CSV table of C-alpha atoms in Angstrom, one decimal:
chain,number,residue,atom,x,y,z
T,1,UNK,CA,73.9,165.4,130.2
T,2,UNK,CA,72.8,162.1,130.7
T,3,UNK,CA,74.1,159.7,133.3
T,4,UNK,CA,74.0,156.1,132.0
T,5,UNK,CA,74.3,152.8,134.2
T,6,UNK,CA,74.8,149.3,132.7
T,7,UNK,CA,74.1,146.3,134.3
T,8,UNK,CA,74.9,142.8,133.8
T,9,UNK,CA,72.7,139.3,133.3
T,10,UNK,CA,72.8,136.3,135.9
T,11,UNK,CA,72.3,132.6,134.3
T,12,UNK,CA,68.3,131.5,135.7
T,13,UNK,CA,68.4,127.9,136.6
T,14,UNK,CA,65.1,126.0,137.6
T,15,UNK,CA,64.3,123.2,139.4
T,16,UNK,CA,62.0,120.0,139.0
T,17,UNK,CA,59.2,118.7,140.9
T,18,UNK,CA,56.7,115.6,140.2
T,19,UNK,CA,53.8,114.0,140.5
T,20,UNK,CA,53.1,110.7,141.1
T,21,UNK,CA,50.6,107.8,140.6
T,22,UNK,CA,50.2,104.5,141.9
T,23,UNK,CA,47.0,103.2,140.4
T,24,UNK,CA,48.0,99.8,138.7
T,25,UNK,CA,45.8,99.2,136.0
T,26,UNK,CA,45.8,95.3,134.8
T,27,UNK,CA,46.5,94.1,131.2
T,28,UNK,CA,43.9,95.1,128.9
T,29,UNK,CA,42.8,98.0,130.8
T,30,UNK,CA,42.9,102.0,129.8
T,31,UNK,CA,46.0,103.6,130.0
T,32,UNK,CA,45.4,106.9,132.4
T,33,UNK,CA,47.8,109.9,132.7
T,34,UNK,CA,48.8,112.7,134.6
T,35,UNK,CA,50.8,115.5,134.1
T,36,UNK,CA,52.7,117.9,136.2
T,37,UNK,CA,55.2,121.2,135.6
T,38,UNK,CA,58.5,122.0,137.1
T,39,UNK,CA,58.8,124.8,138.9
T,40,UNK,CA,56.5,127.9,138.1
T,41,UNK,CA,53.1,126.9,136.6
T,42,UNK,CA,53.0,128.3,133.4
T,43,UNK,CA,53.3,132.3,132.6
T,44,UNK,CA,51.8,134.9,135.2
T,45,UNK,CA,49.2,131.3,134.8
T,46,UNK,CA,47.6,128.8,137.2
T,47,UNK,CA,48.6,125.1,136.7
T,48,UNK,CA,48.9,122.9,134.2
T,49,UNK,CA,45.9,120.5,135.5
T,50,UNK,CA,43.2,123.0,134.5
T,51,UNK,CA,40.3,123.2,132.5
T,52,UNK,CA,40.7,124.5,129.1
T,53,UNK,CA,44.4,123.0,129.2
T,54,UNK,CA,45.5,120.7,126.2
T,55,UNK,CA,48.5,118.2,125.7
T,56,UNK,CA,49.6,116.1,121.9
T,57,UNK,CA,50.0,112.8,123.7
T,58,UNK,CA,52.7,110.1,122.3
T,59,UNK,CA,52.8,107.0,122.9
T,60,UNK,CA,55.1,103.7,121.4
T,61,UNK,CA,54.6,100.0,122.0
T,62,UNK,CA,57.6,98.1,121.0
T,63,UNK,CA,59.1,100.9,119.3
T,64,UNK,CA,55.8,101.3,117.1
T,65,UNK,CA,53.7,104.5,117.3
T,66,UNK,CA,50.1,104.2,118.5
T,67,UNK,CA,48.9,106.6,119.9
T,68,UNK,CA,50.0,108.9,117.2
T,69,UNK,CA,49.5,113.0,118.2
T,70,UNK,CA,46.3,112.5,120.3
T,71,UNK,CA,44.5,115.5,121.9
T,72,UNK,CA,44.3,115.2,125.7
T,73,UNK,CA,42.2,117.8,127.4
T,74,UNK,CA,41.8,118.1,131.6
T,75,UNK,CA,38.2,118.2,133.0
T,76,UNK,CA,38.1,118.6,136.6
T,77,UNK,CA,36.0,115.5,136.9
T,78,UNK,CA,38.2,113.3,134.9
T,79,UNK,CA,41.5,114.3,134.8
T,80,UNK,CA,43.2,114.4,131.5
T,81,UNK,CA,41.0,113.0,128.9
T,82,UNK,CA,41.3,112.0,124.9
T,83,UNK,CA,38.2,110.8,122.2
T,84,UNK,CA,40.2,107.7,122.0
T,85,UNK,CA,41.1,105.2,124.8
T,86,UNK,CA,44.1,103.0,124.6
T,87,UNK,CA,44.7,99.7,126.3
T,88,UNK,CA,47.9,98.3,127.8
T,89,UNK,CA,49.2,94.7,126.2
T,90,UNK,CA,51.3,92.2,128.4
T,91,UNK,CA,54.7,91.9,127.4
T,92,UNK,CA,55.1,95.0,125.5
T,93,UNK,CA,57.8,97.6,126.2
T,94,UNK,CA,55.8,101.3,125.9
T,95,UNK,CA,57.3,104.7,125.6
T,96,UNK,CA,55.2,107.8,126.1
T,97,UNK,CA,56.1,111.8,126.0
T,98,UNK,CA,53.8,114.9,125.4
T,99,UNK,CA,53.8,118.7,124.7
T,100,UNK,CA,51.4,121.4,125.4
T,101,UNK,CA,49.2,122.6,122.8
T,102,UNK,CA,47.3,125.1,124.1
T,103,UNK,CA,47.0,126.9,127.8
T,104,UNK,CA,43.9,127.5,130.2
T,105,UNK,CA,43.6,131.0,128.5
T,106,UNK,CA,43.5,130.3,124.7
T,107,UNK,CA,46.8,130.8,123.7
T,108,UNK,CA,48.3,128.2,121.1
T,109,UNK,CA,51.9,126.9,120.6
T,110,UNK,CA,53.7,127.2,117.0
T,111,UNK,CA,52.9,125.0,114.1
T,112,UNK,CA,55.4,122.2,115.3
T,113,UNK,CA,56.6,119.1,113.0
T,114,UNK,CA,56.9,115.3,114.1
T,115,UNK,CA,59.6,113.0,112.1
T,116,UNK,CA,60.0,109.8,114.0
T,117,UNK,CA,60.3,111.2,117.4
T,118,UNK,CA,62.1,114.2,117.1
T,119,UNK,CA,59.8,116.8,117.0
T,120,UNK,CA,60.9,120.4,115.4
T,121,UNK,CA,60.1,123.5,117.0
T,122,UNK,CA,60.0,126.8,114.6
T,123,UNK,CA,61.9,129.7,114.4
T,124,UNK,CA,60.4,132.0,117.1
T,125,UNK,CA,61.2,135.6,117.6
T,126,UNK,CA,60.1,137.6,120.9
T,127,UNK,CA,59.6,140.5,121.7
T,128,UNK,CA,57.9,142.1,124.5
T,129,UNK,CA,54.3,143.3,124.8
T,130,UNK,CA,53.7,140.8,122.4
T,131,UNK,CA,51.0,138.6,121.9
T,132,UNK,CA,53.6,135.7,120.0
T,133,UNK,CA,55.3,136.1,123.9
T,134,UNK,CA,52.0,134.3,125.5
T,135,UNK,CA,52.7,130.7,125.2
T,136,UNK,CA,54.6,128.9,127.8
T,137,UNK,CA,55.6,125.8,125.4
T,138,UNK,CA,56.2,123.0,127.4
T,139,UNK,CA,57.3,119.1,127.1
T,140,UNK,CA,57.7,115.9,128.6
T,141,UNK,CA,60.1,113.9,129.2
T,142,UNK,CA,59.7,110.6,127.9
T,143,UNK,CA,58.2,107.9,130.3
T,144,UNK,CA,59.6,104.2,129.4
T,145,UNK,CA,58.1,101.3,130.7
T,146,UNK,CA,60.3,97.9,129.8
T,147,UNK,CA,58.5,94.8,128.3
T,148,UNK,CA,59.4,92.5,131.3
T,149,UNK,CA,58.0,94.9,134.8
T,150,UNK,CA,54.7,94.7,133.2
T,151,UNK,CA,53.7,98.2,134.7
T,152,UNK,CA,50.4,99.6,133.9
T,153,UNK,CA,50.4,102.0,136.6
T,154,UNK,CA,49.4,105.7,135.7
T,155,UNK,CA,51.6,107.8,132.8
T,156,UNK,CA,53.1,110.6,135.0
T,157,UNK,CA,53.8,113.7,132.2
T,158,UNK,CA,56.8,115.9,133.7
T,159,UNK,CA,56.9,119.0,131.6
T,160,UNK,CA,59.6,121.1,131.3
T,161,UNK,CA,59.7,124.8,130.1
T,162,UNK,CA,61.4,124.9,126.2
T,163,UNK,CA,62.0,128.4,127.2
T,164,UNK,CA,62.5,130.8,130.1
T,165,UNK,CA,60.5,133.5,131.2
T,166,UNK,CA,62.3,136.7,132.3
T,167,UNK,CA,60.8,139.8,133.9
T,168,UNK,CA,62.3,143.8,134.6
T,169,UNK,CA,61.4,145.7,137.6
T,170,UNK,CA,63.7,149.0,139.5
T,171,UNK,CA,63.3,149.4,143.7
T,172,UNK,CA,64.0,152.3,144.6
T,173,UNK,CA,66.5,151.9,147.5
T,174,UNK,CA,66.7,155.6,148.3
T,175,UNK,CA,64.9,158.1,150.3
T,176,UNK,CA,63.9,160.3,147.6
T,177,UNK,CA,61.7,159.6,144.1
T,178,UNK,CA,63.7,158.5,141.0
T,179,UNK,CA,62.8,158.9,137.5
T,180,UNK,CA,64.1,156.5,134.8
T,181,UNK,CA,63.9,157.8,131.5
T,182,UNK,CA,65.1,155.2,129.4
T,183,UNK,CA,65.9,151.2,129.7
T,184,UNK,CA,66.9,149.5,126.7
T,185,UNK,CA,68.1,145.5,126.5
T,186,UNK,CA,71.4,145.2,124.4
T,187,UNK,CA,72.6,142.3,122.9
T,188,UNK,CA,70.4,139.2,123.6
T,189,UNK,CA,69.4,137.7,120.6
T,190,UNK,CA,65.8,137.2,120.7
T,191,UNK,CA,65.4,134.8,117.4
T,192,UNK,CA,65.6,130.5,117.4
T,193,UNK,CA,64.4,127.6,116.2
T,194,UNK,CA,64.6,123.9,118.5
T,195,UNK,CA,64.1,120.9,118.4
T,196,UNK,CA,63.3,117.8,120.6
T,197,UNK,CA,64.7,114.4,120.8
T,198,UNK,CA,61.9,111.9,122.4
T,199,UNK,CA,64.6,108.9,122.7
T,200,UNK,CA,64.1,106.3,125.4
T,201,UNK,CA,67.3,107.0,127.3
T,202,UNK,CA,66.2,110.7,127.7
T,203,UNK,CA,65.0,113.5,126.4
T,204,UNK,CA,67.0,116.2,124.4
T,205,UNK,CA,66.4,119.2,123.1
T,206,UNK,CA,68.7,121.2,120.8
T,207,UNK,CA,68.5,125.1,120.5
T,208,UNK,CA,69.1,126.3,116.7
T,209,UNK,CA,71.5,129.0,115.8
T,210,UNK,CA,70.4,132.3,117.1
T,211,UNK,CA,69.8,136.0,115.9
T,212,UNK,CA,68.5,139.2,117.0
T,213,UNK,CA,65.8,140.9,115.0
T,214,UNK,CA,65.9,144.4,117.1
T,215,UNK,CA,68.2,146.9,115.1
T,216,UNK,CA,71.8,147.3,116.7
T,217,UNK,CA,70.7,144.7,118.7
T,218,UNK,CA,69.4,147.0,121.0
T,219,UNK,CA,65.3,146.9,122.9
T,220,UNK,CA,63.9,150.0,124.9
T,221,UNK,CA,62.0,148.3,127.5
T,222,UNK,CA,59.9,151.5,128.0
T,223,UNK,CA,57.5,153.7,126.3
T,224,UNK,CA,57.2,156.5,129.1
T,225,UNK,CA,59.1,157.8,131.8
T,226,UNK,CA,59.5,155.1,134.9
T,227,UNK,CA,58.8,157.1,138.3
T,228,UNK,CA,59.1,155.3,142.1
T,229,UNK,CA,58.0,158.1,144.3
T,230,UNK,CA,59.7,156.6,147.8
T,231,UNK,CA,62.0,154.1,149.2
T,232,UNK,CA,60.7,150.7,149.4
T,233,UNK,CA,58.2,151.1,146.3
T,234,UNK,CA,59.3,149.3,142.8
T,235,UNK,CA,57.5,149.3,139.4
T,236,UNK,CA,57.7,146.9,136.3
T,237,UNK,CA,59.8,148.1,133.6
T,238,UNK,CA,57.2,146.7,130.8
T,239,UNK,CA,53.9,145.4,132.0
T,240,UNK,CA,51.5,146.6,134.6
T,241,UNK,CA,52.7,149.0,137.0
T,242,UNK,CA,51.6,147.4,140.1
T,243,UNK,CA,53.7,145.8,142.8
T,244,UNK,CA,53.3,142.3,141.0
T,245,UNK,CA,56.0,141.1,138.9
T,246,UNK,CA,55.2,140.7,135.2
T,247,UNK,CA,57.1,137.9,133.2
T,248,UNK,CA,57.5,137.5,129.8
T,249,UNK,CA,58.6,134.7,127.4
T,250,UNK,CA,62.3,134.7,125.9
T,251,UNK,CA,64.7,132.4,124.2
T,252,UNK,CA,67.0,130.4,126.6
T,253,UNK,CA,70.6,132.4,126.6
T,254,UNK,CA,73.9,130.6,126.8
T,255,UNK,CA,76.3,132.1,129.6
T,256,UNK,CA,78.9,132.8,126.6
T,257,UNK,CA,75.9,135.3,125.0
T,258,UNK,CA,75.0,136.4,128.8
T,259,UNK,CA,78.6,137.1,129.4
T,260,UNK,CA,79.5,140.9,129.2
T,261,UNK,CA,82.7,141.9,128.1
T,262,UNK,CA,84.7,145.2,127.9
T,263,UNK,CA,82.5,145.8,132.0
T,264,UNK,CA,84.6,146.6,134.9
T,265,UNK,CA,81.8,148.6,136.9
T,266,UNK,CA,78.5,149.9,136.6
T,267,UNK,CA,79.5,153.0,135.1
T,268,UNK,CA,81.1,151.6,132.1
T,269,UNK,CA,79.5,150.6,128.9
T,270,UNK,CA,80.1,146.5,128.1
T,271,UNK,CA,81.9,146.0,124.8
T,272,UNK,CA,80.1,142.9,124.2
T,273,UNK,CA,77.9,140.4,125.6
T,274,UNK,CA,74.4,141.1,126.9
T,275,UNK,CA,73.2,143.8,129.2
T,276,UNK,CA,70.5,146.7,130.1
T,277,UNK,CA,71.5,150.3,130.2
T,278,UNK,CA,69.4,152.5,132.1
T,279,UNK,CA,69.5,156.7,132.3
């Protein structure tokens, strides 16, 4: 007979950091950028400011696109880097935002659409193990610089994750070896388009309606039995079996879809709501 345990899902919250410039570039001369990422780097992924890293670059000047979707690519020499230079004007206003295009390691982001400056992220469906679950997409918020302060200092990119990045892993807290035979991810729904707002007063991104594409809405995390032969030891659910957590991409989940219902311990199966049941 098989003895089942269901567990519950905590909201992940992340936190910001920056990076700053104070080069002040006179009128006439290029404008220069930098960019930077909140929290984590990017996924199981060095930083952001490395070679083979590449950013769409934005920029408006009195509300007029132009620097229209240019590629920026870091060299360690340089810093980030386009084909095209661009030049600050006195007495302009200039708004400039970015997303990332493609990480140190190859991987690409979706086919994404500009109209005006909202810019529509597709449809996206994850799934684990996969190779659609590589790309960290990431975005700027925009970076406004008013007509009258006449700031040509550096363009510091903050880029923010579109989506999270979750991870599963057992520790065995007892003094014997356990064997897990099955974990399976019920009811997150792993399907959903977005789309970002680039507007001066902040950016703001809107999550599309969402689906699941697993049948019953229901994921088994594992292919083989799961052992962790001692107390102390813990092993990755999916991904490499070493001691190193292994994270993968997933849609952002609202706390009413994280919310179980119908749960009043781990011995009792949710009615609703998202959680992992494990034998």
């Amino acid at each position: 007979m098989k003895n089942y345990r269901y567990f519950i899902f905590a909201a992940l919250l992340t936190a910001s950091v920056s990076c700053t410039g104070s080069l002040d570039n006179g009128p006439g001369a290029p404008i220069e950028f930098r960019a930077g990422i909140e929290t984590r780097a990017f996924l199981n992924s060095d930083d952001i400011n490395v070679a083979g890293t590449e950013l769409c670059i934005w920029g408006y000047e009195d509300a007029a696109a132009f620097i229209s979707g240019a590629d920026a690519s870091y060299d360690a020499a340089k810093g980030w880097v386009m084909d095209e230079s661009f030049h600050w004007t006195d007495g302009k206003s200039y708004a400039f935002f970015s997303y990332l295009t493609k990480d140190k390691d190859g991987h690409t982001g979706p086919a994404v659409s500009m109209s005006g400056r909202t810019l529509t992220v597709p449809s996206r469906t994850f799934d684990f193990l996969s190779t659609d679950n590589d790309f960290d997409f990431c975005y700027s918020d925009v970076v406004y610089r008013p007509a009258g302060e006449a700031d040509h200092s550096v363009v510091n990119l903050h880029l923010k994750h579109l989506y999270t990045a979750i991870g599963f892993s057992a520790h065995n807290y007892t003094e014997s070896g356990i064997v897990i035979k099955e974990v399976s991810l019920v009811g997150l729904k792993n399907t959903k388009a977005a789309t970002i707002d680039f507007a001066d007063a902040g950016t703001e991104v809107t999550y599309g309606d969402a689906a699941s594409s697993w049948t019953d809405g229901s994921r088994k995390l594992n292919s083989t039995d799961i052992t962790i032969a001692r107390d102390g030891e813990f092993a990755n659910i999916i991904g490499t079996a070493s001691n190193t957590p292994q994270y993968y991409m997933f849609r952002p989940q609202t706390s009413g879809e994280l919310t179980a219902t119908g749960w009043s311990d781990s011995n009792t199966e949710p009615t609703g709501g998202a959680y992992l049941k494990v034998v």
